[in-house]
Short mmCIF file of C-alpha atoms in Angstrom, two decimals:
data_model
loop_
_atom_site.label_atom_id
_atom_site.label_comp_id
_atom_site.label_asym_id
_atom_site.label_seq_id
_atom_site.Cartn_x
_atom_site.Cartn_y
_atom_site.Cartn_z
CA MET A 3 -4.47 1.97 -19.93
CA ILE A 4 -6.26 4.10 -17.34
CA PRO A 5 -10.03 3.77 -17.91
CA GLN A 6 -11.73 6.99 -19.02
CA ALA A 7 -14.89 8.05 -17.19
CA ASN A 8 -17.84 9.51 -19.07
CA HIS A 9 -19.73 12.57 -17.82
CA ASP A 10 -21.95 10.82 -15.29
CA GLU A 11 -19.21 8.49 -14.04
CA LEU A 12 -16.84 11.41 -13.56
CA ALA A 13 -19.49 13.35 -11.63
CA ARG A 14 -19.92 10.41 -9.28
CA GLN A 15 -16.17 9.97 -8.84
CA ASN A 16 -15.76 13.68 -8.13
CA PHE A 17 -18.48 13.45 -5.51
CA VAL A 18 -16.65 10.59 -3.82
CA LYS A 19 -13.40 12.58 -3.91
CA SER A 20 -15.13 15.60 -2.33
CA PHE A 21 -16.77 13.40 0.29
CA ARG A 22 -13.38 11.89 1.18
CA ASN A 23 -11.76 15.32 1.43
CA TYR A 24 -14.50 16.47 3.78
CA LEU A 25 -14.27 13.26 5.82
CA PHE A 26 -10.49 13.41 6.26
CA GLY A 27 -10.53 17.17 6.76
CA LYS A 28 -13.33 18.77 8.73
CA MET A 29 -14.97 15.60 10.08
CA ARG A 30 -11.71 14.16 11.36
CA ASN A 31 -10.66 17.50 12.89
CA ASP A 32 -14.04 17.88 14.61
CA LEU A 33 -13.78 14.34 15.96
CA LYS A 34 -10.39 15.09 17.49
CA LEU A 35 -11.90 18.10 19.28
CA VAL A 36 -14.60 15.83 20.74
CA TYR A 37 -11.86 13.62 22.15
CA GLN A 38 -9.69 16.46 23.45
CA GLU A 39 -12.49 18.56 24.95
CA THR A 40 -14.96 15.92 26.14
CA VAL A 41 -13.87 12.28 26.08
CA LYS A 42 -10.31 12.58 27.41
CA PRO A 43 -11.17 14.99 30.27
CA GLN A 44 -14.07 12.77 31.33
CA PHE A 45 -11.86 9.67 31.25
CA GLU A 46 -9.18 11.41 33.32
CA LYS A 47 -11.77 12.56 35.86
CA GLU A 48 -13.15 9.04 36.28
CA ASN A 49 -9.83 7.16 36.21
CA GLN A 50 -7.34 9.69 37.59
CA ARG A 51 -5.10 9.07 34.59
CA SER A 52 -4.98 9.46 30.83
CA PRO A 53 -5.89 6.58 28.46
CA LYS A 54 -2.98 4.15 28.29
CA ASP A 55 -3.46 2.84 24.74
CA ARG A 56 -5.58 3.08 21.59
CA TYR A 57 -7.91 0.36 22.83
CA GLU A 58 -9.02 2.43 25.81
CA ILE A 59 -9.55 5.41 23.54
CA ARG A 60 -11.66 3.32 21.18
CA ARG A 61 -13.87 2.02 24.00
CA GLU A 62 -14.63 5.58 25.04
CA MET A 63 -15.03 6.97 21.54
CA GLN A 64 -17.43 4.20 20.54
CA GLN A 65 -19.95 5.75 22.89
CA GLN A 66 -19.86 9.03 20.97
CA PRO A 67 -22.42 9.60 18.17
CA SER A 68 -19.86 11.73 16.31
CA TYR A 69 -17.42 8.80 16.16
CA LYS A 70 -20.13 6.37 15.02
CA TRP A 71 -21.06 8.82 12.26
CA TYR A 72 -17.43 9.33 11.20
CA SER A 73 -16.70 5.60 11.18
CA SER A 74 -19.84 4.83 9.17
CA CYS A 75 -19.05 7.55 6.63
CA LYS A 76 -15.47 6.33 6.28
CA ARG A 77 -16.59 2.80 5.45
CA ILE A 78 -19.28 4.08 3.09
CA THR A 79 -16.89 6.34 1.16
CA GLN A 80 -14.47 3.42 0.72
CA GLU A 81 -17.22 1.28 -0.77
CA MET A 82 -18.53 4.17 -2.88
CA MET A 83 -15.05 4.79 -4.27
CA TRP A 84 -14.82 1.26 -5.69
CA GLU A 85 -18.42 1.30 -6.92
CA SER A 86 -17.81 4.58 -8.73
CA VAL A 87 -14.89 3.15 -10.73
CA ILE A 88 -16.21 -0.36 -11.37
CA THR A 89 -18.89 1.01 -13.70
CA THR A 90 -16.19 2.76 -15.75
CA VAL A 91 -14.02 -0.35 -15.93
CA GLU A 92 -16.87 -2.71 -16.82
CA ARG A 93 -17.98 -0.47 -19.70
CA GLN A 94 -14.47 -0.47 -21.21
CA LEU A 95 -13.22 -3.91 -20.18
CA PRO A 96 -13.21 -5.52 -23.66
CA ASN A 97 -11.16 -2.62 -25.00
CA LEU A 98 -8.82 -2.69 -22.00
CA VAL A 99 -8.23 -6.41 -22.45
CA GLU A 100 -7.39 -5.83 -26.10
CA CYS A 101 -5.09 -2.91 -25.30
CA ALA A 102 -3.24 -5.01 -22.74
CA LYS A 103 -2.21 -7.68 -25.22
CA ASP A 104 1.48 -7.71 -26.08
CA ARG A 105 2.77 -5.51 -28.84
CA GLU A 106 4.99 -6.95 -31.56
CA LYS A 107 8.16 -5.91 -29.73
CA PRO A 108 7.38 -5.46 -26.02
CA LEU A 109 9.96 -3.73 -23.89
CA GLY A 110 9.49 -5.94 -20.84
CA THR A 111 8.03 -9.36 -20.09
CA LEU A 112 5.07 -10.89 -18.28
CA THR A 113 5.18 -14.40 -16.79
CA LEU A 114 2.07 -15.86 -15.15
CA ASN A 115 1.82 -19.07 -13.14
CA PRO A 116 -1.66 -20.64 -13.14
CA GLU A 117 -0.42 -23.26 -10.67
CA LEU A 118 0.58 -20.72 -8.04
CA LYS A 119 -1.39 -21.19 -4.83
CA ILE A 120 -2.78 -17.86 -3.65
CA PRO A 121 -2.51 -17.58 0.17
CA THR A 122 -5.78 -17.67 2.08
CA TYR A 123 -4.92 -14.35 3.69
CA GLN A 124 -5.35 -12.76 0.27
CA THR A 125 -8.57 -14.53 -0.71
CA ALA A 126 -10.54 -14.64 2.56
CA VAL A 127 -11.29 -10.92 2.63
CA ASP A 128 -11.75 -8.15 0.06
CA ILE A 129 -8.69 -6.08 0.99
CA HIS A 130 -9.43 -2.34 1.13
CA CYS A 131 -13.11 -3.32 0.55
CA MET A 132 -12.28 -3.71 -3.16
CA PRO A 133 -15.07 -6.05 -4.42
CA GLY A 134 -13.65 -9.42 -5.37
CA GLY A 135 -10.25 -8.52 -3.98
CA TYR A 136 -7.05 -8.25 -5.98
CA ASN A 137 -6.97 -11.83 -7.22
CA SER A 138 -10.29 -12.06 -9.05
CA GLU A 139 -10.58 -12.90 -12.75
CA TYR A 140 -13.81 -12.43 -14.68
CA THR A 141 -12.88 -13.09 -18.29
CA GLN A 142 -10.05 -14.47 -20.42
CA ASP A 143 -6.92 -12.29 -20.31
CA ASP A 144 -8.64 -10.21 -17.63
CA VAL A 145 -7.20 -6.89 -16.45
CA ALA A 146 -10.22 -5.71 -14.44
CA ALA A 147 -8.65 -5.94 -10.97
CA GLY A 148 -5.69 -3.85 -12.09
CA ALA A 149 -7.85 -1.25 -13.80
CA ILE A 150 -10.20 -1.01 -10.80
CA TYR A 151 -7.28 -0.63 -8.41
CA ASP A 152 -5.51 1.97 -10.55
CA LEU A 153 -8.60 4.08 -11.14
CA GLY A 154 -9.66 3.73 -7.50
CA VAL A 155 -6.33 5.12 -6.30
CA TYR A 156 -6.63 7.83 -8.97
CA VAL A 157 -9.97 8.88 -7.45
CA ALA A 158 -8.65 8.69 -3.89
CA MET A 159 -5.65 10.94 -4.51
CA ARG A 160 -5.89 14.71 -4.33
CA ASN A 161 -3.58 15.15 -7.32
CA PRO A 162 -5.32 13.19 -10.08
CA LYS A 163 -2.68 14.01 -12.71
CA SER A 164 0.00 12.19 -10.73
CA LEU A 165 1.33 8.80 -11.85
CA ARG A 166 0.77 7.75 -8.21
CA ASP A 167 4.44 6.86 -7.82
CA VAL A 168 5.18 9.08 -4.81
CA ARG A 169 6.38 6.19 -2.65
CA GLY A 170 8.90 4.93 -5.16
CA GLN A 171 10.09 8.46 -5.91
CA THR A 172 10.48 9.15 -2.18
CA VAL A 173 12.56 6.04 -1.51
CA ILE A 174 14.80 6.80 -4.49
CA HIS A 175 15.32 10.53 -4.21
CA LYS A 176 14.98 11.14 -0.48
CA PHE A 177 16.94 8.12 0.65
CA LEU A 178 18.85 6.05 -1.90
CA LYS A 179 20.26 8.92 -3.96
CA GLN A 180 21.22 10.80 -0.79
CA GLN A 181 22.54 7.97 1.38
CA TYR A 182 24.06 5.84 -1.41
CA PRO A 183 24.92 8.31 -4.20
CA ASN A 184 27.35 5.87 -5.87
CA PHE A 185 25.03 2.86 -5.67
CA GLN A 186 24.31 1.47 -9.14
CA PRO A 187 22.25 -1.71 -8.86
CA GLY A 188 22.33 -4.13 -11.77
CA LYS A 189 19.09 -5.92 -10.86
CA ILE A 190 16.16 -4.56 -8.86
CA LEU A 191 13.14 -6.43 -7.47
CA ASP A 192 9.88 -4.79 -6.36
CA MET A 193 7.87 -7.18 -4.16
CA GLY A 194 4.08 -6.87 -4.19
CA CYS A 195 4.19 -4.38 -7.05
CA THR A 196 0.41 -4.31 -7.79
CA VAL A 197 -0.02 -2.09 -10.89
CA GLY A 198 3.67 -1.13 -10.90
CA ALA A 199 3.17 2.56 -10.12
CA ASN A 200 6.05 2.59 -7.63
CA THR A 201 8.14 0.15 -9.68
CA LEU A 202 8.55 2.42 -12.69
CA PRO A 203 10.58 5.19 -11.00
CA TYR A 204 13.44 2.69 -10.59
CA VAL A 205 13.59 2.31 -14.38
CA ASP A 206 14.33 6.02 -14.75
CA ALA A 207 16.56 6.31 -11.67
CA TYR A 208 18.75 3.36 -12.67
CA PRO A 209 18.54 3.12 -16.47
CA ASN A 210 21.18 0.39 -16.72
CA ALA A 211 19.42 -1.92 -14.27
CA GLU A 212 17.08 -4.81 -14.98
CA VAL A 213 13.86 -4.10 -13.05
CA TYR A 214 11.54 -6.89 -11.90
CA GLY A 215 8.11 -6.72 -10.28
CA ILE A 216 6.23 -9.58 -8.64
CA ASP A 217 2.71 -9.94 -7.36
CA LEU A 218 0.18 -12.68 -6.68
CA ALA A 219 -2.68 -11.38 -8.82
CA PRO A 220 -2.73 -12.29 -12.54
CA ALA A 221 -5.26 -9.65 -13.66
CA ILE A 222 -3.29 -6.96 -11.85
CA LEU A 223 -0.03 -8.14 -13.43
CA ARG A 224 -1.51 -8.11 -16.94
CA TYR A 225 -2.58 -4.54 -16.30
CA SER A 226 0.75 -3.51 -14.74
CA HIS A 227 2.66 -4.95 -17.72
CA ALA A 228 0.43 -3.09 -20.19
CA ARG A 229 0.67 0.08 -18.10
CA ALA A 230 4.47 -0.05 -18.09
CA GLU A 231 4.59 -0.73 -21.82
CA SER A 232 2.26 2.19 -22.57
CA LEU A 233 4.57 4.45 -20.56
CA GLY A 234 7.66 3.13 -22.35
CA LYS A 235 9.19 1.45 -19.27
CA ARG A 236 11.00 -1.90 -19.43
CA VAL A 237 9.96 -4.09 -16.46
CA HIS A 238 9.88 -7.87 -16.10
CA PHE A 239 6.69 -8.82 -14.26
CA SER A 240 5.98 -12.29 -12.91
CA GLN A 241 3.32 -13.93 -10.77
CA GLN A 242 5.08 -14.98 -7.58
CA ASN A 243 4.66 -15.03 -3.82
CA ALA A 244 7.17 -12.70 -2.16
CA GLU A 245 7.43 -15.18 0.72
CA LYS A 246 9.19 -17.66 -1.60
CA THR A 247 10.20 -16.74 -5.12
CA ASN A 248 11.82 -18.81 -7.88
CA PHE A 249 14.80 -16.48 -8.26
CA PRO A 250 18.24 -17.94 -7.43
CA ASP A 251 20.18 -16.93 -4.33
CA GLU A 252 21.89 -13.52 -4.46
CA SER A 253 20.00 -12.50 -7.62
CA PHE A 254 19.41 -8.82 -6.84
CA ASP A 255 21.35 -5.76 -5.78
CA LEU A 256 18.22 -3.97 -4.55
CA VAL A 257 15.04 -5.51 -3.14
CA VAL A 258 12.18 -3.12 -2.34
CA SER A 259 8.52 -3.07 -1.46
CA HIS A 260 6.03 -0.23 -1.10
CA ILE A 261 3.04 -0.68 1.25
CA LEU A 262 3.25 -4.47 0.95
CA LEU A 263 3.93 -5.31 4.60
CA HIS A 264 0.60 -4.09 5.99
CA GLU A 265 -1.26 -6.33 3.51
CA ILE A 266 0.14 -9.58 4.90
CA PRO A 267 0.15 -11.31 8.31
CA VAL A 268 3.16 -11.31 10.63
CA PRO A 269 4.38 -14.83 9.69
CA ALA A 270 4.36 -13.77 6.02
CA ILE A 271 6.30 -10.59 6.87
CA ARG A 272 8.98 -12.73 8.49
CA ASN A 273 9.13 -14.90 5.35
CA VAL A 274 9.41 -11.83 3.11
CA PHE A 275 12.36 -10.55 5.13
CA ARG A 276 14.07 -13.95 4.97
CA GLU A 277 13.46 -14.10 1.23
CA SER A 278 14.81 -10.56 0.82
CA TYR A 279 18.01 -11.59 2.58
CA ARG A 280 18.35 -14.73 0.43
CA LEU A 281 17.87 -12.78 -2.79
CA LEU A 282 20.38 -10.01 -2.02
CA ALA A 283 23.82 -10.19 -3.57
CA PRO A 284 26.77 -9.19 -1.36
CA GLY A 285 26.65 -5.42 -0.94
CA GLY A 286 22.95 -5.39 -1.85
CA ILE A 287 20.28 -3.30 -0.13
CA MET A 288 16.77 -4.17 1.07
CA ILE A 289 14.18 -1.41 1.59
CA HIS A 290 10.61 -2.01 2.73
CA GLN A 291 8.46 1.14 2.83
CA ASP A 292 5.12 1.35 4.60
CA ALA A 293 2.94 3.46 6.88
CA ARG A 294 4.43 4.87 10.07
CA LEU A 295 4.56 2.41 12.95
CA PHE A 296 2.33 3.06 15.95
CA ARG A 297 5.36 3.91 18.06
CA HIS A 298 5.83 6.97 15.84
CA LEU A 299 2.34 8.25 16.68
CA ASP A 300 0.52 9.69 19.66
CA LEU A 301 -2.19 7.44 21.10
CA TYR A 302 -5.11 9.29 19.57
CA THR A 303 -3.61 9.20 16.06
CA ALA A 304 -2.87 5.50 16.52
CA PHE A 305 -6.54 4.99 17.41
CA ILE A 306 -7.65 6.83 14.26
CA TYR A 307 -5.39 4.77 12.00
CA ASP A 308 -6.38 1.56 13.78
CA GLU A 309 -9.77 2.18 12.15
CA GLU A 310 -8.32 0.58 9.01
CA THR A 311 -8.27 -2.78 10.78
CA THR A 312 -11.44 -2.40 12.83
CA ASN A 313 -13.69 -1.13 10.04
CA ASN A 314 -11.97 -1.01 6.63
CA ASN A 315 -10.98 -4.58 5.67
CA GLU A 316 -7.29 -4.15 6.52
CA PRO A 317 -6.88 -7.16 8.84
CA PHE A 318 -3.08 -6.98 9.10
CA TRP A 319 -2.60 -3.19 9.16
CA SER A 320 -2.40 -2.78 12.94
CA ALA A 321 -0.36 -5.92 13.59
CA MET A 322 2.31 -4.70 11.18
CA ARG A 323 2.37 -1.25 12.75
CA ASP A 324 2.89 -2.80 16.18
CA LEU A 325 5.77 -4.97 14.95
CA ASP A 326 9.46 -4.53 15.76
CA LEU A 327 10.71 -4.71 12.18
CA VAL A 328 14.34 -4.34 13.20
CA ALA A 329 14.02 -7.54 15.24
CA VAL A 330 12.34 -9.24 12.26
CA ALA A 331 15.20 -8.15 9.98
CA ARG A 332 17.80 -9.45 12.42
CA GLU A 333 16.01 -12.80 12.59
CA ALA A 334 16.18 -12.89 8.79
CA GLY A 335 19.98 -12.58 8.88
CA PHE A 336 20.71 -8.84 8.74
CA SER A 337 23.20 -7.55 11.32
CA ARG A 338 22.16 -4.76 13.65
CA ASP A 339 24.89 -2.49 12.25
CA SER A 340 23.51 -2.91 8.71
CA LEU A 341 19.97 -1.82 9.62
CA ILE A 342 18.38 1.61 9.36
CA ASN A 343 14.79 2.47 10.25
CA THR A 344 13.66 6.00 9.61
CA LEU A 345 10.82 8.24 8.47
CA LEU A 346 10.73 9.91 5.06
CA GLU A 347 8.75 13.02 4.12
CA GLN A 348 6.85 12.44 0.89
CA SER A 349 6.11 15.11 -1.70
CA ASN A 350 2.40 14.96 -0.75
CA GLY A 351 3.29 16.01 2.80
CA MET A 352 2.72 12.59 4.35
CA GLN A 353 5.39 10.57 6.11
CA SER A 354 6.28 6.95 5.47
CA PHE A 355 8.47 4.51 7.35
CA ILE A 356 11.31 2.52 5.80
CA ILE A 357 13.34 -0.36 7.16
CA VAL A 358 16.68 -0.74 5.34
CA GLY A 359 19.09 -3.65 5.50
CA SER A 360 22.46 -4.05 3.79
CA LYS A 361 24.08 -7.41 3.09
#
């Protein structure tokens, strides 16, 4: 299902990848030196103290031409990334739509709900600067949003041959299999599954389980279903809001999400945790995986990552990373003793945060 770039499209996508590598390598390192050697010492001289939070750092850095240049380039590369893949998807869209149609004997299922109300927080802004956002549909049986997202992430990653399932693999093999070696869930739910990249590892890790994935976006779900089928993985996808699903109480032994929380506002996060608790069977486990919270970072790094909210169409990114997720989980019904919050080292060298609750 992954769209195939022609010569010129691939050249453009490779340029974007190289630009991003340079931006997040040399440019970001040089910017940190500007802060350490110029901005911070000057601030300390004038104020007789160090900056107290990321907001003070931003106010100072916004006066620096190097920061303005970095910030502009970061936004431009994000937009260029999507533009570079949209051409590829548009050229192949009729074929992708045809390929996505159900086979005679599909492994899994796809259930869409045209009556589902998409929350305003998902339609008011193009998340990640992806044109049209995740919930757009341009033609009958459309899969464009899923194909654009999948190919965009493919371009953004440094290991293009990967199935882009590092988050699901990390949760399974660096936490679940180690901390709960005898855990054998019968039913698994992935909330906010997008194209299902991090859903599929659960099919292999727990072959006797029924695996479900939910998302709001119909075009993305059509693509994720076709993607799973093409890879020979049985998953039941349905169009639902993770804040309130149609599954009965205590339906699942494992409820997970991967980088969902930073895409939704704080009230929605609270609803997702309450829904996770409702859906868990006795003895079940909830795991929500996302970016490291700001309390895990030094102030300068927090300032750099705050750029996602200030200049990259991630309106809820910083609010989530400021949140006390343990308190949110307790409000949802989980006891303090049942909660774990920890960092996991991913195979790509990055760290992610997980909040775990047992029922």
